[in-house]
PDB file of C-alpha atoms and ligand atoms in Angstrom:
ATOM      1  CA  MET A   1       6.181 -85.740 -15.526  1.00 34.00           C
ATOM      2  CA  ASP A   2       5.913 -87.984 -12.535  1.00 36.00           C
ATOM      3  CA  LEU A   3       6.561 -87.034  -8.972  1.00 37.00           C
ATOM      4  CA  GLN A   4       8.881 -89.484  -7.238  1.00 36.00           C
ATOM      5  CA  ARG A   5       8.376 -90.168  -3.576  1.00 37.00           C
ATOM      6  CA  ARG A   6      11.321 -92.552  -3.354  1.00 38.00           C
ATOM      7  CA  ALA A   7      14.739 -91.476  -2.201  1.00 37.00           C
ATOM      8  CA  PRO A   8      16.096 -88.854  -4.599  1.00 39.00           C
ATOM      9  CA  ARG A   9      18.873 -89.582  -7.029  1.00 38.00           C
ATOM     10  CA  PRO A  10      22.320 -88.258  -6.123  1.00 37.00           C
ATOM     11  CA  ALA A  11      22.813 -84.626  -6.997  1.00 39.00           C
ATOM     12  CA  ALA A  12      25.218 -85.543  -9.747  1.00 37.00           C
ATOM     13  CA  ALA A  13      22.300 -86.928 -11.732  1.00 37.00           C
ATOM     14  CA  CYS A  14      20.477 -83.583 -11.649  1.00 39.00           C
ATOM     15  CA  HIS A  15      20.852 -81.004 -14.370  1.00 39.00           C
ATOM     16  CA  GLY A  16      19.085 -77.816 -15.247  1.00 46.00           C
ATOM     17  CA  GLY A  17      17.269 -78.762 -18.428  1.00 68.00           C
ATOM     18  CA  GLY A  18      13.953 -80.479 -18.916  1.00 83.00           C
ATOM     19  CA  ALA A  19      15.210 -83.361 -20.998  1.00 89.00           C
ATOM     20  CA  PRO A  20      13.355 -86.711 -20.859  1.00 92.00           C
ATOM     21  CA  GLY A  21      14.503 -88.715 -17.862  1.00 93.00           C
ATOM     22  CA  ALA A  22      16.077 -85.711 -16.138  1.00 93.00           C
ATOM     23  CA  THR A  23      15.760 -85.144 -12.404  1.00 94.00           C
ATOM     24  CA  LEU A  24      15.068 -81.561 -11.363  1.00 94.00           C
ATOM     25  CA  SER A  25      15.528 -80.029  -7.945  1.00 94.00           C
ATOM     26  CA  VAL A  26      12.807 -77.809  -6.503  1.00 95.00           C
ATOM     27  CA  ARG A  27      14.349 -75.520  -3.911  1.00 96.00           C
ATOM     28  CA  TRP A  28      13.183 -73.061  -1.290  1.00 95.00           C
ATOM     29  CA  VAL A  29      15.141 -69.900  -2.077  1.00 94.00           C
ATOM     30  CA  PRO A  30      15.331 -67.187   0.581  1.00 92.00           C
ATOM     31  CA  TYR A  31      13.722 -63.887  -0.399  1.00 83.00           C
ATOM     32  CA  ASP A  32      14.860 -60.785   1.449  1.00 78.00           C
ATOM     33  CA  ARG A  33      11.712 -59.203   2.816  1.00 73.00           C
ATOM     34  CA  GLY A  34      13.688 -57.106   5.247  1.00 72.00           C
ATOM     35  CA  TYR A  35      14.481 -57.318   8.917  1.00 72.00           C
ATOM     36  CA  GLY A  36      17.020 -60.157   8.712  1.00 79.00           C
ATOM     37  CA  THR A  37      14.606 -62.588   7.081  1.00 80.00           C
ATOM     38  CA  THR A  38      17.419 -64.240   5.083  1.00 86.00           C
ATOM     39  CA  PHE A  39      19.941 -64.291   7.888  1.00 87.00           C
ATOM     40  CA  GLY A  40      21.289 -67.794   8.541  1.00 90.00           C
ATOM     41  CA  ARG A  41      18.747 -69.324   6.103  1.00 91.00           C
ATOM     42  CA  PRO A  42      20.506 -70.997   3.143  1.00 93.00           C
ATOM     43  CA  GLU A  43      18.665 -72.487   0.228  1.00 95.00           C
ATOM     44  CA  VAL A  44      16.864 -75.760   0.981  1.00 96.00           C
ATOM     45  CA  GLU A  45      15.940 -78.500  -1.493  1.00 97.00           C
ATOM     46  CA  ALA A  46      12.211 -79.165  -0.950  1.00 97.00           C
ATOM     47  CA  PHE A  47      11.836 -82.143  -3.349  1.00 97.00           C
ATOM     48  CA  ARG A  48      12.929 -83.509  -6.698  1.00 97.00           C
ATOM     49  CA  LEU A  49      11.037 -84.143  -9.883  1.00 95.00           C
ATOM     50  CA  ARG A  50      11.950 -86.937 -12.240  1.00 95.00           C
ATOM     51  CA  LEU A  51      10.771 -86.309 -15.774  1.00 93.00           C
ATOM     52  CA  ALA A  52       9.302 -89.292 -17.680  1.00 93.00           C
ATOM     53  CA  ASP A  53      11.757 -90.837 -20.083  1.00 94.00           C
ATOM     54  CA  GLU A  54       9.525 -90.259 -23.095  1.00 92.00           C
ATOM     55  CA  PRO A  55       9.652 -87.994 -26.149  1.00 88.00           C
ATOM     56  CA  LEU A  56       8.738 -84.355 -25.436  1.00 83.00           C
ATOM     57  CA  ALA A  57       4.984 -83.615 -25.668  1.00 81.00           C
ATOM     58  CA  GLU A  58       3.937 -81.192 -28.402  1.00 85.00           C
ATOM     59  CA  ASP A  59       1.723 -78.420 -27.033  1.00 87.00           C
ATOM     60  CA  ASP A  60      -1.192 -77.100 -29.085  1.00 90.00           C
ATOM     61  CA  PRO A  61      -0.701 -73.472 -30.054  1.00 91.00           C
ATOM     62  CA  LEU A  62      -2.138 -70.995 -27.625  1.00 86.00           C
ATOM     63  CA  PRO A  63      -5.544 -69.613 -28.661  1.00 86.00           C
ATOM     64  CA  ALA A  64      -5.841 -66.010 -29.794  1.00 86.00           C
ATOM     65  CA  ILE A  65      -6.812 -63.723 -26.863  1.00 80.00           C
ATOM     66  CA  ALA A  66     -10.487 -63.008 -27.243  1.00 77.00           C
ATOM     67  CA  ARG A  67     -11.024 -60.935 -24.148  1.00 80.00           C
ATOM     68  CA  GLY A  68      -9.757 -57.438 -23.609  1.00 87.00           C
ATOM     69  CA  ILE A  69      -9.349 -55.606 -20.317  1.00 94.00           C
ATOM     70  CA  GLU A  70     -10.649 -52.094 -20.035  1.00 95.00           C
ATOM     71  CA  ALA A  71      -9.106 -49.630 -17.634  1.00 97.00           C
ATOM     72  CA  LEU A  72     -11.429 -48.835 -14.735  1.00 97.00           C
ATOM     73  CA  ASP A  73     -12.801 -45.291 -14.843  1.00 97.00           C
ATOM     74  CA  THR A  74     -11.458 -43.651 -11.684  1.00 96.00           C
ATOM     75  CA  ALA A  75     -12.688 -40.122 -12.352  1.00 95.00           C
ATOM     76  CA  ALA A  76     -15.260 -40.315  -9.559  1.00 95.00           C
ATOM     77  CA  ALA A  77     -13.510 -42.988  -7.494  1.00 97.00           C
ATOM     78  CA  ARG A  78     -13.522 -42.819  -3.723  1.00 96.00           C
ATOM     79  CA  ARG A  79     -10.036 -42.610  -2.267  1.00 97.00           C
ATOM     80  CA  VAL A  80      -9.015 -45.057   0.421  1.00 98.00           C
ATOM     81  CA  ASP A  81      -5.769 -44.232   2.248  1.00 98.00           C
ATOM     82  CA  LEU A  82      -4.078 -46.953   4.218  1.00 98.00           C
ATOM     83  CA  GLN A  83      -0.736 -46.960   6.031  1.00 98.00           C
ATOM     84  CA  LEU A  84       0.912 -50.242   6.987  1.00 97.00           C
ATOM     85  CA  THR A  85       2.221 -49.610  10.443  1.00 95.00           C
ATOM     86  CA  ARG A  86       4.182 -51.143  13.246  1.00 92.00           C
ATOM     87  CA  GLU A  87       2.670 -50.706  16.670  1.00 87.00           C
ATOM     88  CA  GLU A  88       4.632 -49.928  19.778  1.00 81.00           C
ATOM     89  CA  GLY A  89       4.338 -52.134  22.768  1.00 72.00           C
ATOM     90  CA  PRO A  90       6.090 -54.696  24.865  1.00 73.00           C
ATOM     91  CA  GLY A  91       6.378 -58.364  23.960  1.00 78.00           C
ATOM     92  CA  ASP A  92       5.420 -59.765  20.597  1.00 82.00           C
ATOM     93  CA  LEU A  93       5.680 -57.755  17.411  1.00 85.00           C
ATOM     94  CA  VAL A  94       2.375 -56.042  16.664  1.00 93.00           C
ATOM     95  CA  MET A  95       1.541 -54.629  13.261  1.00 94.00           C
ATOM     96  CA  GLY A  96      -1.434 -52.730  12.058  1.00 95.00           C
ATOM     97  CA  ILE A  97      -3.174 -50.703   9.379  1.00 97.00           C
ATOM     98  CA  ASN A  98      -3.579 -46.958  10.029  1.00 97.00           C
ATOM     99  CA  GLY A  99      -2.095 -47.409  13.468  1.00 95.00           C
ATOM    100  CA  VAL A 100      -4.380 -50.142  14.793  1.00 95.00           C
ATOM    101  CA  PRO A 101      -4.030 -53.896  14.761  1.00 95.00           C
ATOM    102  CA  SER A 102      -6.829 -55.932  13.165  1.00 96.00           C
ATOM    103  CA  TRP A 103      -8.445 -56.781  16.441  1.00 96.00           C
ATOM    104  CA  GLU A 104      -9.101 -53.109  17.182  1.00 96.00           C
ATOM    105  CA  ALA A 105      -9.983 -51.958  13.653  1.00 97.00           C
ATOM    106  CA  GLU A 106     -13.405 -50.870  12.422  1.00 97.00           C
ATOM    107  CA  PRO A 107     -14.361 -52.222   8.987  1.00 98.00           C
ATOM    108  CA  LEU A 108     -14.111 -49.925   5.950  1.00 98.00           C
ATOM    109  CA  VAL A 109     -17.587 -49.437   4.460  1.00 98.00           C
ATOM    110  CA  ALA A 110     -18.341 -49.227   0.730  1.00 97.00           C
ATOM    111  CA  ALA A 111     -21.345 -49.597  -1.585  1.00 97.00           C
ATOM    112  CA  VAL A 112     -21.928 -52.158  -4.310  1.00 97.00           C
ATOM    113  CA  GLY A 113     -21.177 -50.567  -7.645  1.00 97.00           C
ATOM    114  CA  GLU A 114     -18.698 -48.033  -6.261  1.00 97.00           C
ATOM    115  CA  THR A 115     -15.182 -47.669  -7.668  1.00 98.00           C
ATOM    116  CA  ALA A 116     -12.345 -46.882  -5.321  1.00 98.00           C
ATOM    117  CA  VAL A 117      -8.666 -46.057  -5.540  1.00 98.00           C
ATOM    118  CA  TRP A 118      -6.700 -47.488  -2.670  1.00 98.00           C
ATOM    119  CA  ILE A 119      -3.347 -45.891  -1.839  1.00 98.00           C
ATOM    120  CA  ILE A 120      -1.319 -48.026   0.543  1.00 98.00           C
ATOM    121  CA  GLU A 121       1.831 -46.616   2.101  1.00 98.00           C
ATOM    122  CA  ASN A 122       4.434 -48.747   3.831  1.00 96.00           C
ATOM    123  CA  THR A 123       6.082 -47.137   6.822  1.00 90.00           C
ATOM    124  CA  MET A 124       8.035 -50.215   7.788  1.00 87.00           C
ATOM    125  CA  GLU A 125      11.348 -51.929   7.100  1.00 82.00           C
ATOM    126  CA  PHE A 126       9.577 -54.936   5.498  1.00 83.00           C
ATOM    127  CA  ASP A 127       8.023 -55.318   2.109  1.00 89.00           C
ATOM    128  CA  HIS A 128       4.309 -56.187   2.433  1.00 95.00           C
ATOM    129  CA  PRO A 129       2.439 -58.024  -0.312  1.00 96.00           C
ATOM    130  CA  PHE A 130      -1.051 -56.563   0.156  1.00 98.00           C
ATOM    131  CA  HIS A 131      -3.993 -58.880  -0.648  1.00 98.00           C
ATOM    132  CA  LEU A 132      -7.680 -58.074  -1.003  1.00 98.00           C
ATOM    133  CA  HIS A 133     -10.323 -60.786  -0.934  1.00 98.00           C
ATOM    134  CA  GLY A 134     -13.446 -60.793  -3.081  1.00 96.00           C
ATOM    135  CA  PHE A 135     -12.471 -58.412  -5.877  1.00 97.00           C
ATOM    136  CA  PHE A 136      -9.734 -58.194  -8.447  1.00 97.00           C
ATOM    137  CA  PHE A 137      -8.096 -54.818  -8.966  1.00 98.00           C
ATOM    138  CA  GLN A 138      -5.955 -52.887 -11.438  1.00 98.00           C
ATOM    139  CA  VAL A 139      -2.576 -51.672 -10.184  1.00 98.00           C
ATOM    140  CA  LEU A 140      -1.961 -47.959 -10.786  1.00 98.00           C
ATOM    141  CA  GLY A 141       1.371 -46.176 -11.154  1.00 97.00           C
ATOM    142  CA  ALA A 142       2.467 -43.201  -9.043  1.00 94.00           C
ATOM    143  CA  ASP A 143       0.829 -40.971 -11.644  1.00 94.00           C
ATOM    144  CA  GLY A 144      -2.549 -42.627 -11.015  1.00 94.00           C
ATOM    145  CA  GLN A 145      -2.612 -44.256 -14.473  1.00 96.00           C
ATOM    146  CA  PRO A 146      -3.062 -47.991 -14.795  1.00 97.00           C
ATOM    147  CA  VAL A 147       0.075 -50.035 -15.176  1.00 96.00           C
ATOM    148  CA  ARG A 148       0.324 -51.614 -18.664  1.00 94.00           C
ATOM    149  CA  PRO A 149      -0.318 -54.237 -19.808  1.00 90.00           C
ATOM    150  CA  LEU A 150      -3.641 -54.103 -17.956  1.00 95.00           C
ATOM    151  CA  ALA A 151      -4.173 -57.001 -15.636  1.00 94.00           C
ATOM    152  CA  TRP A 152      -6.522 -58.131 -12.872  1.00 96.00           C
ATOM    153  CA  LYS A 153      -4.619 -58.790  -9.639  1.00 98.00           C
ATOM    154  CA  ASP A 154      -5.536 -59.708  -6.076  1.00 98.00           C
ATOM    155  CA  THR A 155      -2.146 -58.936  -4.498  1.00 98.00           C
ATOM    156  CA  VAL A 156       0.308 -56.103  -4.930  1.00 98.00           C
ATOM    157  CA  ASN A 157       3.707 -55.650  -3.308  1.00 96.00           C
ATOM    158  CA  VAL A 158       4.130 -52.530  -1.163  1.00 96.00           C
ATOM    159  CA  PRO A 159       7.880 -51.913  -1.049  1.00 90.00           C
ATOM    160  CA  VAL A 160       9.883 -50.681   1.952  1.00 86.00           C
ATOM    161  CA  ASP A 161       9.298 -46.928   2.403  1.00 85.00           C
ATOM    162  CA  GLY A 162       7.133 -46.991  -0.717  1.00 93.00           C
ATOM    163  CA  ALA A 163       3.489 -47.181  -1.766  1.00 97.00           C
ATOM    164  CA  ALA A 164       1.165 -49.131  -3.998  1.00 98.00           C
ATOM    165  CA  ARG A 165      -2.023 -47.929  -5.614  1.00 98.00           C
ATOM    166  CA  PHE A 166      -4.871 -49.813  -7.230  1.00 98.00           C
ATOM    167  CA  ALA A 167      -8.324 -49.255  -8.631  1.00 98.00           C
ATOM    168  CA  VAL A 168     -11.122 -51.593  -7.699  1.00 98.00           C
ATOM    169  CA  ARG A 169     -14.813 -51.774  -8.509  1.00 98.00           C
ATOM    170  CA  TYR A 170     -17.037 -53.413  -5.981  1.00 98.00           C
ATOM    171  CA  ASP A 171     -19.237 -55.417  -8.337  1.00 94.00           C
ATOM    172  CA  ASN A 172     -22.220 -57.356  -7.139  1.00 91.00           C
ATOM    173  CA  ARG A 173     -20.740 -59.144  -4.113  1.00 94.00           C
ATOM    174  CA  PRO A 174     -21.891 -57.509  -0.927  1.00 97.00           C
ATOM    175  CA  GLY A 175     -20.492 -58.818   2.328  1.00 97.00           C
ATOM    176  CA  MET A 176     -17.495 -58.728   4.572  1.00 98.00           C
ATOM    177  CA  TRP A 177     -14.189 -59.034   2.724  1.00 98.00           C
ATOM    178  CA  MET A 178     -10.791 -59.370   4.327  1.00 98.00           C
ATOM    179  CA  PHE A 179      -7.655 -57.537   3.300  1.00 98.00           C
ATOM    180  CA  HIS A 180      -4.255 -58.276   4.766  1.00 98.00           C
ATOM    181  CA  CYS A 181      -0.533 -58.535   4.277  1.00 97.00           C
ATOM    182  CA  HIS A 182       0.044 -61.909   2.547  1.00 96.00           C
ATOM    183  CA  ILE A 183       3.039 -62.645   4.753  1.00 92.00           C
ATOM    184  CA  LEU A 184       0.791 -64.564   7.091  1.00 92.00           C
ATOM    185  CA  ASP A 185       2.836 -63.926  10.208  1.00 89.00           C
ATOM    186  CA  HIS A 186       2.317 -60.222   9.525  1.00 92.00           C
ATOM    187  CA  ALA A 187      -1.446 -60.788   9.175  1.00 96.00           C
ATOM    188  CA  ASP A 188      -1.408 -62.717  12.441  1.00 95.00           C
ATOM    189  CA  ALA A 189       0.482 -59.808  14.075  1.00 94.00           C
ATOM    190  CA  GLY A 190      -2.384 -57.482  13.166  1.00 96.00           C
ATOM    191  CA  MET A 191      -1.796 -56.301   9.586  1.00 96.00           C
ATOM    192  CA  MET A 192      -5.337 -57.160   8.472  1.00 98.00           C
ATOM    193  CA  GLY A 193      -8.653 -55.423   8.103  1.00 98.00           C
ATOM    194  CA  MET A 194     -12.226 -55.844   6.840  1.00 98.00           C
ATOM    195  CA  LEU A 195     -14.080 -54.225   3.942  1.00 98.00           C
ATOM    196  CA  GLN A 196     -17.873 -54.233   4.345  1.00 98.00           C
ATOM    197  CA  VAL A 197     -19.600 -53.860   0.984  1.00 98.00           C
ATOM    198  CA  VAL A 198     -23.299 -52.971   1.397  1.00 97.00           C
ATOM    199  CA  ARG A 199     -26.178 -52.679  -1.090  1.00 94.00           C
TER     200      ARG A 199
HETATM  201 CU1  LIG B 201       3.707 -57.785   5.779  1.00 57.70          CU
END
């Protein structure tokens, strides 16, 4: 596959398959994250890919999975309750966590080796993809049981008027770790915080 920087072929040359020599269109597609985010924003072609005009490559078979994932034991987990909030005030939109924007928030404090269950409620009319730095986590269902198949994640979507839950173990990485909405304009607006993990 080679990326062409020259002027793209006319659209009539594009088709949906991955046949040798084909030109594929890569488009920005609006995603409705609430609050009019798709209004007046049609799809945009970002760039085109021209596939090499050569026989299809044969992939090696995937290896057998040799590593299992165990569900974290949450029986003694510390509970962390967060609400994703919109702050009142004049001027620019201000967002926060538990009613305070990031620049006024105190860090959460936890100990190396601890396991925690985070419950994140969304009180707003936007989805918020919630992202934690430094540690992978296991998403839990509303019943507190891990979502199957088990997977390590660093981001989970918190739907409008909904909640997300995850279990995380603070393994041996003390320090200051950021968590924030991964819509970066929301993080900039204050939907961000710090987790201080101490020995
Ligand atoms: Cu957000």
